[in-house]
Coordinates of C-alpha atoms and ligand atoms in Angstrom, one line a residue:
M157 CA 100.0 120.5 5.8
M158 CA 99.4 116.9 6.9
N159 CA 95.9 115.7 7.4
L160 CA 95.9 113.3 10.4
H161 CA 92.7 111.7 9.2
E162 CA 94.6 110.1 6.4
Y163 CA 96.5 108.0 8.9
P164 CA 94.4 105.3 10.6
A165 CA 95.0 104.7 14.3
E166 CA 96.5 101.4 15.5
P167 CA 94.1 98.5 14.6
F168 CA 95.2 96.7 17.8
R169 CA 95.4 97.4 21.5
I170 CA 98.4 96.7 23.6
K171 CA 98.5 93.6 25.9
S172 CA 102.2 93.5 26.8
V173 CA 104.7 96.3 27.0
E174 CA 108.5 96.6 27.0
T175 CA 110.2 99.5 28.7
V176 CA 112.6 101.6 26.6
K177 CA 114.9 104.3 28.0
M178 CA 116.9 107.1 26.6
I179 CA 120.5 107.4 27.8
S180 CA 122.3 110.8 27.9
R181 CA 123.9 112.4 24.9
E182 CA 127.4 112.0 26.5
E183 CA 126.7 108.3 26.9
R184 CA 125.5 108.0 23.3
E185 CA 128.7 109.7 22.1
R186 CA 130.7 107.1 24.0
V187 CA 128.6 104.2 22.7
I188 CA 128.9 105.2 19.1
R189 CA 132.7 105.7 19.4
E190 CA 133.0 102.3 21.0
A191 CA 130.8 100.8 18.2
G192 CA 133.2 102.1 15.6
Y193 CA 130.5 104.4 14.2
N194 CA 128.6 101.3 13.0
T195 CA 125.0 101.3 14.3
F196 CA 125.0 97.4 13.9
L197 CA 127.5 97.3 16.8
I198 CA 125.4 99.2 19.3
N199 CA 123.7 97.3 22.1
S200 CA 119.9 97.3 21.9
E201 CA 119.7 98.6 25.5
D202 CA 121.5 101.8 24.5
V203 CA 118.9 102.5 21.8
Y204 CA 115.7 104.5 22.4
I205 CA 113.7 103.9 19.2
D206 CA 115.2 101.1 17.1
L207 CA 114.7 101.5 13.4
L208 CA 117.7 99.4 12.4
T209 CA 115.6 96.9 10.6
D210 CA 112.1 95.5 10.2
S211 CA 113.6 92.0 10.1
G212 CA 112.5 89.8 13.0
T213 CA 111.5 92.8 15.0
N214 CA 107.8 92.3 14.5
A215 CA 105.4 92.2 17.5
M216 CA 103.5 88.9 17.4
S217 CA 99.8 88.8 18.2
D218 CA 98.0 87.0 21.1
R219 CA 97.0 84.4 18.6
Q220 CA 100.6 83.8 17.5
W221 CA 101.8 83.5 21.1
A222 CA 99.0 81.0 21.6
A223 CA 100.2 79.2 18.5
I224 CA 103.7 78.9 20.1
M225 CA 102.2 76.7 22.7
M226 CA 100.8 74.5 20.0
G227 CA 104.3 73.5 18.8
D228 CA 104.7 69.8 17.8
E229 CA 108.4 69.3 18.2
A230 CA 108.5 65.8 16.6
Y231 CA 111.7 65.3 14.6
A232 CA 109.7 64.1 11.6
G233 CA 106.2 64.8 10.4
S234 CA 105.3 67.7 12.7
R235 CA 101.6 68.8 12.4
N236 CA 102.9 72.4 12.3
F237 CA 104.7 71.7 9.1
H238 CA 101.4 70.5 7.5
H239 CA 99.6 73.6 8.8
L240 CA 102.3 75.9 7.4
E241 CA 102.4 74.0 4.1
K242 CA 98.6 74.3 3.7
T243 CA 98.6 78.0 4.6
I244 CA 101.3 78.7 2.0
Q245 CA 99.5 76.7 -0.6
E246 CA 96.3 78.6 0.1
Y247 CA 97.7 82.1 0.5
Y248 CA 100.7 82.1 -1.9
G249 CA 99.7 79.3 -4.2
F250 CA 103.0 77.4 -4.5
K251 CA 103.0 73.6 -4.3
H252 CA 106.1 72.7 -2.3
L253 CA 107.5 74.1 0.9
V254 CA 111.1 73.9 2.2
P255 CA 111.3 75.6 5.6
T256 CA 114.6 77.3 6.4
H257 CA 116.1 79.2 9.4
Q258 CA 115.6 82.5 7.6
G259 CA 115.5 84.0 4.1
R260 CA 119.2 83.5 3.3
G261 CA 118.9 79.8 4.1
A262 CA 116.4 79.6 1.2
E263 CA 118.7 81.7 -1.0
N264 CA 121.6 79.4 -0.3
I265 CA 119.6 76.3 -1.4
L266 CA 118.0 78.0 -4.4
S267 CA 121.3 79.4 -5.7
Q268 CA 122.9 75.9 -5.4
I269 CA 120.2 74.0 -7.3
A270 CA 119.2 76.6 -9.9
I271 CA 122.5 78.3 -10.9
K272 CA 125.1 76.7 -13.2
P273 CA 128.6 78.4 -13.0
G274 CA 128.8 81.3 -15.3
Q275 CA 125.0 81.8 -15.7
F276 CA 123.4 85.2 -15.4
V277 CA 120.8 86.0 -12.7
P278 CA 118.9 89.2 -13.6
G279 CA 117.1 90.9 -10.7
N280 CA 115.3 94.1 -9.9
M281 CA 118.2 95.6 -8.0
Y282 CA 120.4 93.5 -5.8
F283 CA 119.9 92.5 -2.2
T284 CA 123.0 91.8 0.0
T285 CA 122.5 88.2 1.0
T286 CA 120.7 87.3 -2.2
R287 CA 123.6 88.5 -4.5
Y288 CA 126.1 86.9 -2.1
H289 CA 124.6 83.4 -2.6
Q290 CA 124.2 83.9 -6.3
E291 CA 127.9 84.9 -6.7
R292 CA 129.1 82.2 -4.3
N293 CA 127.6 79.7 -6.7
K294 CA 129.3 81.4 -9.7
G295 CA 126.2 83.2 -10.9
I296 CA 126.5 86.7 -12.4
F297 CA 124.0 89.1 -11.0
V298 CA 122.6 91.7 -13.5
D299 CA 120.5 94.6 -12.4
V300 CA 117.5 94.9 -14.7
I301 CA 115.4 97.3 -12.6
R302 CA 114.1 100.4 -14.4
D303 CA 116.5 103.3 -14.4
E304 CA 114.1 105.5 -12.4
A305 CA 114.7 103.3 -9.3
H306 CA 118.2 104.7 -9.0
D307 CA 116.9 108.3 -8.8
A308 CA 115.9 109.2 -5.2
T309 CA 114.1 112.3 -6.3
L310 CA 111.6 110.8 -8.8
D311 CA 108.2 110.5 -7.2
I312 CA 106.5 107.9 -9.5
P313 CA 104.6 104.7 -8.7
F314 CA 106.1 101.2 -9.1
K315 CA 109.7 102.2 -9.2
G316 CA 110.6 98.5 -8.5
D317 CA 109.5 97.4 -11.9
I318 CA 111.8 95.4 -14.1
D319 CA 112.8 97.2 -17.3
L320 CA 111.6 94.7 -19.9
Q321 CA 114.0 96.0 -22.6
K322 CA 117.0 95.5 -20.3
L323 CA 115.8 91.9 -19.7
Q324 CA 115.2 91.3 -23.4
R325 CA 118.6 92.7 -24.2
L326 CA 120.3 90.4 -21.7
I327 CA 118.5 87.3 -23.2
D328 CA 119.5 88.4 -26.7
E329 CA 123.1 89.0 -25.8
K330 CA 123.8 86.0 -23.5
G331 CA 121.2 83.4 -24.8
A332 CA 118.3 82.1 -22.8
E333 CA 120.2 79.0 -21.8
N334 CA 122.7 81.2 -20.0
I335 CA 120.1 82.8 -17.7
A336 CA 119.6 80.8 -14.5
Y337 CA 116.3 82.5 -13.6
V338 CA 114.9 85.9 -13.0
C339 CA 114.9 87.0 -9.4
L340 CA 111.8 89.3 -8.9
A341 CA 111.8 91.1 -5.5
V342 CA 108.6 92.5 -4.1
T343 CA 109.1 95.1 -2.8
V344 CA 112.6 96.3 -3.7
N345 CA 114.4 96.8 -0.4
L346 CA 117.4 98.7 -1.5
A347 CA 115.5 101.0 -3.8
G348 CA 113.6 102.2 -0.7
G349 CA 110.9 99.6 -0.5
Q350 CA 109.5 100.4 -3.9
P351 CA 106.8 98.1 -5.2
V352 CA 106.4 96.2 -8.5
S353 CA 103.2 96.5 -10.5
M354 CA 101.1 93.5 -11.3
R355 CA 101.3 94.5 -14.9
N356 CA 105.1 94.3 -14.8
M357 CA 105.0 90.8 -13.2
R358 CA 102.6 89.7 -15.9
D359 CA 104.9 91.1 -18.6
V360 CA 108.0 89.5 -17.1
R361 CA 106.2 86.2 -17.0
E362 CA 105.1 86.5 -20.6
L363 CA 108.6 87.4 -21.8
T364 CA 110.4 84.7 -19.8
A365 CA 107.9 82.0 -20.7
K366 CA 108.8 82.4 -24.4
Y367 CA 112.3 81.3 -23.5
G368 CA 111.5 78.8 -20.8
I369 CA 113.2 81.0 -18.2
K370 CA 112.0 80.5 -14.6
V371 CA 110.9 83.4 -12.3
F372 CA 111.6 83.2 -8.6
F373 CA 110.2 85.8 -6.3
D374 CA 112.0 87.3 -3.4
A375 CA 108.7 87.4 -1.6
T376 CA 110.1 89.0 1.6
R377 CA 107.7 92.0 1.5
C378 CA 105.0 90.6 -0.8
V379 CA 102.1 91.8 1.4
E380 CA 103.4 95.4 1.4
N381 CA 103.7 95.1 -2.4
A382 CA 100.1 93.8 -2.6
Y383 CA 98.9 96.8 -0.7
F384 CA 100.5 99.2 -3.1
I385 CA 98.9 97.4 -6.0
K386 CA 95.5 97.6 -4.4
E387 CA 96.0 101.3 -3.6
Q388 CA 97.6 102.5 -6.9
E389 CA 97.1 100.1 -9.8
E390 CA 94.1 100.3 -12.0
G391 CA 91.7 97.4 -11.6
Y392 CA 92.8 96.2 -8.2
S393 CA 91.0 98.5 -5.7
D394 CA 88.2 96.0 -5.2
M395 CA 90.4 92.9 -4.9
S396 CA 91.4 91.6 -1.5
I397 CA 95.1 91.5 -0.4
R398 CA 94.8 87.8 -0.5
E399 CA 93.5 87.7 -4.0
I400 CA 96.2 90.1 -5.2
L401 CA 98.9 87.9 -3.6
R402 CA 97.6 84.8 -5.4
E403 CA 97.7 86.6 -8.7
M404 CA 101.2 87.9 -8.1
F405 CA 102.6 84.5 -7.3
S406 CA 100.8 82.9 -10.3
Y407 CA 103.4 84.7 -12.4
G408 CA 106.3 82.8 -10.8
D409 CA 107.8 79.3 -10.3
G410 CA 108.6 79.7 -6.7
C411 CA 110.0 82.1 -4.1
T412 CA 112.4 82.6 -1.3
M413 CA 111.0 84.2 1.8
S414 CA 112.3 85.9 4.9
G415 CA 109.5 85.2 7.3
K416 CA 111.0 87.8 9.6
K417 CA 109.4 90.5 7.5
D418 CA 105.9 90.0 6.1
C419 CA 105.1 86.7 7.9
L420 CA 105.0 88.7 11.2
V421 CA 107.3 86.4 13.1
N422 CA 110.7 86.9 14.7
I423 CA 112.6 84.1 13.0
G424 CA 112.1 81.7 10.0
G425 CA 111.9 81.6 6.3
F426 CA 111.2 79.2 3.4
L427 CA 111.8 78.2 -0.2
C428 CA 108.8 77.4 -2.4
M429 CA 108.6 75.9 -5.8
N430 CA 106.2 74.2 -8.2
D431 CA 108.7 72.0 -10.0
E432 CA 109.0 68.4 -8.7
E433 CA 112.6 67.9 -9.8
L434 CA 113.8 71.1 -8.2
F435 CA 111.9 70.2 -5.0
E436 CA 113.7 66.8 -4.8
K437 CA 117.1 68.6 -5.2
A438 CA 116.1 71.2 -2.5
K439 CA 115.2 68.4 -0.1
E440 CA 118.6 66.8 -0.6
L441 CA 120.3 70.1 0.4
V442 CA 118.0 71.1 3.2
V443 CA 119.1 68.1 5.3
V444 CA 122.7 69.2 4.9
Y445 CA 122.3 72.9 5.7
E446 CA 119.1 73.2 7.7
G447 CA 117.4 70.1 9.0
M448 CA 114.8 67.4 8.1
P449 CA 112.5 68.6 5.2
S450 CA 109.6 68.7 7.6
Y451 CA 111.1 71.4 9.8
G452 CA 114.2 72.6 7.9
G453 CA 115.5 75.5 10.0
M454 CA 112.5 76.0 12.3
A455 CA 111.0 74.7 15.5
G456 CA 107.5 73.4 15.3
R457 CA 106.2 76.3 17.3
D458 CA 107.8 78.8 15.0
M459 CA 106.2 77.2 12.0
E460 CA 102.8 77.4 13.8
A461 CA 103.3 81.1 14.6
M462 CA 104.3 81.8 11.0
A463 CA 101.2 80.1 9.7
V464 CA 99.0 82.4 11.9
G465 CA 101.2 85.4 11.0
I466 CA 100.6 84.8 7.2
K467 CA 96.9 84.8 7.8
E468 CA 97.0 88.0 9.9
S469 CA 99.3 89.8 7.4
V470 CA 96.7 89.9 4.7
Q471 CA 94.1 91.6 6.9
Y472 CA 93.4 94.9 5.3
E473 CA 93.3 97.0 8.5
Y474 CA 96.7 95.6 9.5
I475 CA 98.5 96.3 6.2
E476 CA 96.8 99.7 5.7
H477 CA 98.0 100.9 9.1
R478 CA 101.5 99.5 8.4
I479 CA 102.0 101.3 5.1
K480 CA 100.4 104.5 6.3
Q481 CA 102.5 104.7 9.5
V482 CA 105.6 104.5 7.4
R483 CA 104.2 107.1 5.1
Y484 CA 103.4 109.4 8.0
L485 CA 107.0 109.6 9.0
G486 CA 108.1 110.2 5.4
E487 CA 105.5 113.0 4.9
K488 CA 106.6 114.7 8.2
L489 CA 110.2 114.7 7.1
K490 CA 109.3 115.9 3.6
A491 CA 107.2 118.8 5.1
A492 CA 110.4 119.9 7.0
G493 CA 112.5 119.9 3.8
I494 CA 114.5 116.7 4.6
P495 CA 115.6 115.0 1.4
I496 CA 114.2 111.4 1.3
V497 CA 113.8 108.8 -1.3
E498 CA 110.4 109.3 -3.0
P499 CA 107.8 108.0 -3.1
V500 CA 107.9 106.6 0.5
G501 CA 108.2 102.8 0.2
G502 CA 106.7 100.0 2.2
H503 CA 108.9 99.3 5.2
G504 CA 110.8 102.4 5.9
V505 CA 111.9 105.9 5.1
F506 CA 115.2 106.3 3.3
I507 CA 117.0 109.6 4.0
D508 CA 119.0 110.7 0.9
A509 CA 122.5 111.2 2.4
R510 CA 123.9 112.7 -0.8
R511 CA 121.6 115.7 -0.4
F512 CA 121.6 115.7 3.4
C513 CA 125.5 115.8 3.5
P514 CA 126.5 117.3 0.1
H515 CA 129.9 118.2 1.7
I516 CA 130.9 114.6 2.2
P517 CA 132.2 112.6 -0.8
Q518 CA 130.8 109.1 -1.3
N519 CA 134.1 107.4 -0.4
H520 CA 133.9 109.1 3.0
F521 CA 130.7 107.2 3.7
P522 CA 128.2 110.0 4.2
A523 CA 125.2 107.7 5.0
Q524 CA 127.3 105.7 7.5
S525 CA 128.2 108.9 9.3
L526 CA 124.7 110.3 9.1
A527 CA 123.3 107.1 10.8
A528 CA 125.9 107.4 13.5
N529 CA 125.1 111.1 14.1
L530 CA 121.4 110.5 14.2
Y531 CA 121.9 108.0 17.0
V532 CA 123.9 110.6 19.0
E533 CA 121.3 113.3 18.3
S534 CA 118.2 111.3 19.1
G535 CA 118.9 107.8 20.4
V536 CA 117.2 106.6 17.2
R537 CA 119.0 103.8 15.4
G538 CA 118.9 103.5 11.6
M539 CA 121.3 101.9 9.2
E540 CA 123.4 102.7 6.2
R541 CA 122.2 101.6 2.8
G542 CA 124.8 102.9 0.4
I543 CA 128.5 102.4 -0.5
V544 CA 129.3 100.4 2.6
S545 CA 126.4 98.0 2.1
A546 CA 127.2 97.7 -1.6
G547 CA 130.7 96.2 -0.9
R548 CA 133.5 95.6 -3.4
D549 CA 133.5 94.2 -6.9
K550 CA 134.6 90.5 -6.7
A551 CA 136.8 90.7 -9.8
T552 CA 138.5 94.2 -9.4
G553 CA 138.4 94.7 -5.6
E554 CA 137.0 98.2 -6.2
N555 CA 134.2 99.6 -4.2
H556 CA 130.8 99.5 -5.9
H557 CA 129.4 103.0 -6.1
P558 CA 125.6 102.8 -5.8
K559 CA 123.7 105.8 -6.9
L560 CA 121.5 105.6 -3.8
E561 CA 123.4 106.6 -0.7
T562 CA 120.8 106.4 2.1
V563 CA 120.1 106.0 5.8
R564 CA 117.2 103.6 6.2
L565 CA 114.8 104.2 9.0
T566 CA 112.9 100.9 9.1
I567 CA 109.7 100.6 11.0
P568 CA 109.1 97.3 12.9
R569 CA 105.6 95.9 12.4
R570 CA 103.0 96.6 15.1
V571 CA 105.7 97.9 17.5
Y572 CA 105.8 101.7 17.6
T573 CA 103.1 104.4 17.7
Y574 CA 102.6 107.5 15.6
R575 CA 104.0 109.5 18.6
H576 CA 107.2 107.5 18.3
M577 CA 107.4 108.6 14.6
D578 CA 107.1 112.2 15.8
V579 CA 110.1 111.8 18.0
V580 CA 112.1 110.3 15.2
A581 CA 111.1 113.1 12.8
D582 CA 112.1 115.7 15.4
G583 CA 115.6 114.1 15.8
V584 CA 116.2 114.1 12.0
I585 CA 115.0 117.7 11.7
R586 CA 117.4 118.9 14.5
L587 CA 120.3 117.1 12.9
Y588 CA 119.5 118.6 9.5
A589 CA 119.8 122.1 11.0
N590 CA 123.3 121.2 12.1
R591 CA 124.2 119.0 9.1
D592 CA 127.4 120.9 8.2
K593 CA 129.0 119.6 11.4
I594 CA 128.7 115.9 10.2
R595 CA 132.1 114.6 9.1
G596 CA 133.1 111.7 6.9
L597 CA 134.5 108.4 8.0
R598 CA 137.2 105.9 7.1
F599 CA 137.6 102.1 7.7
V600 CA 139.7 100.9 10.6
Y601 CA 138.4 97.4 10.0
E602 CA 136.8 96.0 6.9
P603 CA 135.5 92.4 6.8
K604 CA 135.7 90.6 3.4
Q605 CA 132.0 89.6 3.2
L606 CA 128.8 91.6 3.9
R607 CA 131.1 94.3 5.5
F608 CA 128.3 96.6 6.7
F609 CA 127.4 94.2 9.5
T610 CA 130.7 94.4 11.4
A611 CA 132.9 97.1 9.9
R612 CA 134.5 99.7 12.2
F613 CA 135.2 103.3 11.3
E614 CA 136.9 106.5 12.6
I615 CA 136.1 110.1 11.9
I616 CA 138.3 111.8 9.3
Ligands
LIG715 C1 115.9 90.3 4.7 C2 115.9 90.1 3.3 C3 116.5 88.9 2.8 C4 117.2 87.9 3.6 O1 116.4 87.3 4.6 P1 117.0 86.9 6.1 O2 115.8 86.4 6.8 O3 117.5 88.2 6.7 O4 118.0 85.9 5.9 C5 116.4 88.7 1.4 N1 115.8 89.6 0.6 C6 115.3 90.7 1.1 C7 114.7 91.7 0.1 C8 115.4 91.0 2.4 O5 114.9 92.2 2.9

């Protein structure tokens, strides 16, 4: 049984509301057919509870909205840049800031300045846009996450950890000079939002330092990762989220950041580094792809809202509620026997489509179909994270076959209530009772890059 006292009530009150409505089942059937069974192609207005992503869907606070009015939109030398730079130096501990339009803008620049053609880029599982930019710059991504991360059923802490032996083997086989850098993601999105332990970060730092290999964080969900460390890693329960963040980032040389997640804003990102020479190179490229180094891809007001968001994100009450609301949905589903990725991660609940739809083979896209059917059943929009997202091998043209075949129910920050989570759980549970009626899909349109965003399907 679930004990409701374990789940803190919202640590905020609501000052502004947005009406949502549920369209009829017949309408939803038409909508999903017209969207080619791809939940990315559904209009927001046709969705009741939108769990497509936690990216840019954050609710900003009154203070952030006030910050928007403090925008200094000067072309050069905006005071908002200096505020954001100072905030990042204080809260994350990196020296230099390059603002970008979002996380992939930072990945684009980092991949260009830090990868030489043919170099290897080890990482704790891939992320779609991150790997794309690495490969576009002729880097070779190598997954060095611990094996357990690929097993949806193993309920163990810190499944996002790098396997140090895999990393050591890669260095031994390829030579340290052929490793561009280690990309360390906190938390690991595609593993189900699984965190990395502080101990692992320290060990990765120690190992790479021996060879002069740099470590760049994908810091996108660093605050969520910090909460897991405080909650579950020995020696950290008395440390503040802010102190934990500073220690985490002391084990890296820089980071890419999608501000649309843990910075509590709707748009923006950045690249950070300590190295002067790399910073000079990054500034040369940011003017080509984004904008002047003092705003990069962001308006002054957006940098201001981000600076405030970073400070709010480390407040314990905020992050505790955030993590526990996600956990609440996961525990509800588990209690009803729904197969999910365990343990429940930081930003969403991942339904295990292999066990939900054992009658659909992976090349008939079970997770894609499950997401489409959940929308029809409940008006809830999730997204596929499985074979469609994984794409094709650049060299052979074959589909990658990831072990994890999931539907991600991602919870926007500060947007929905526990009652909304109940409605989501009810929809999944009803669908599970009728799961044998779910059928596989095939492509009718498959784009070459990042196909999950715009692909279209039909029912087999
Ligand atoms: C969202 C995300 C990115 C890319 O950031 P965008 O702001 O969407 O460009 C990179 N890495 C991870 C882990 C992400 O979740």
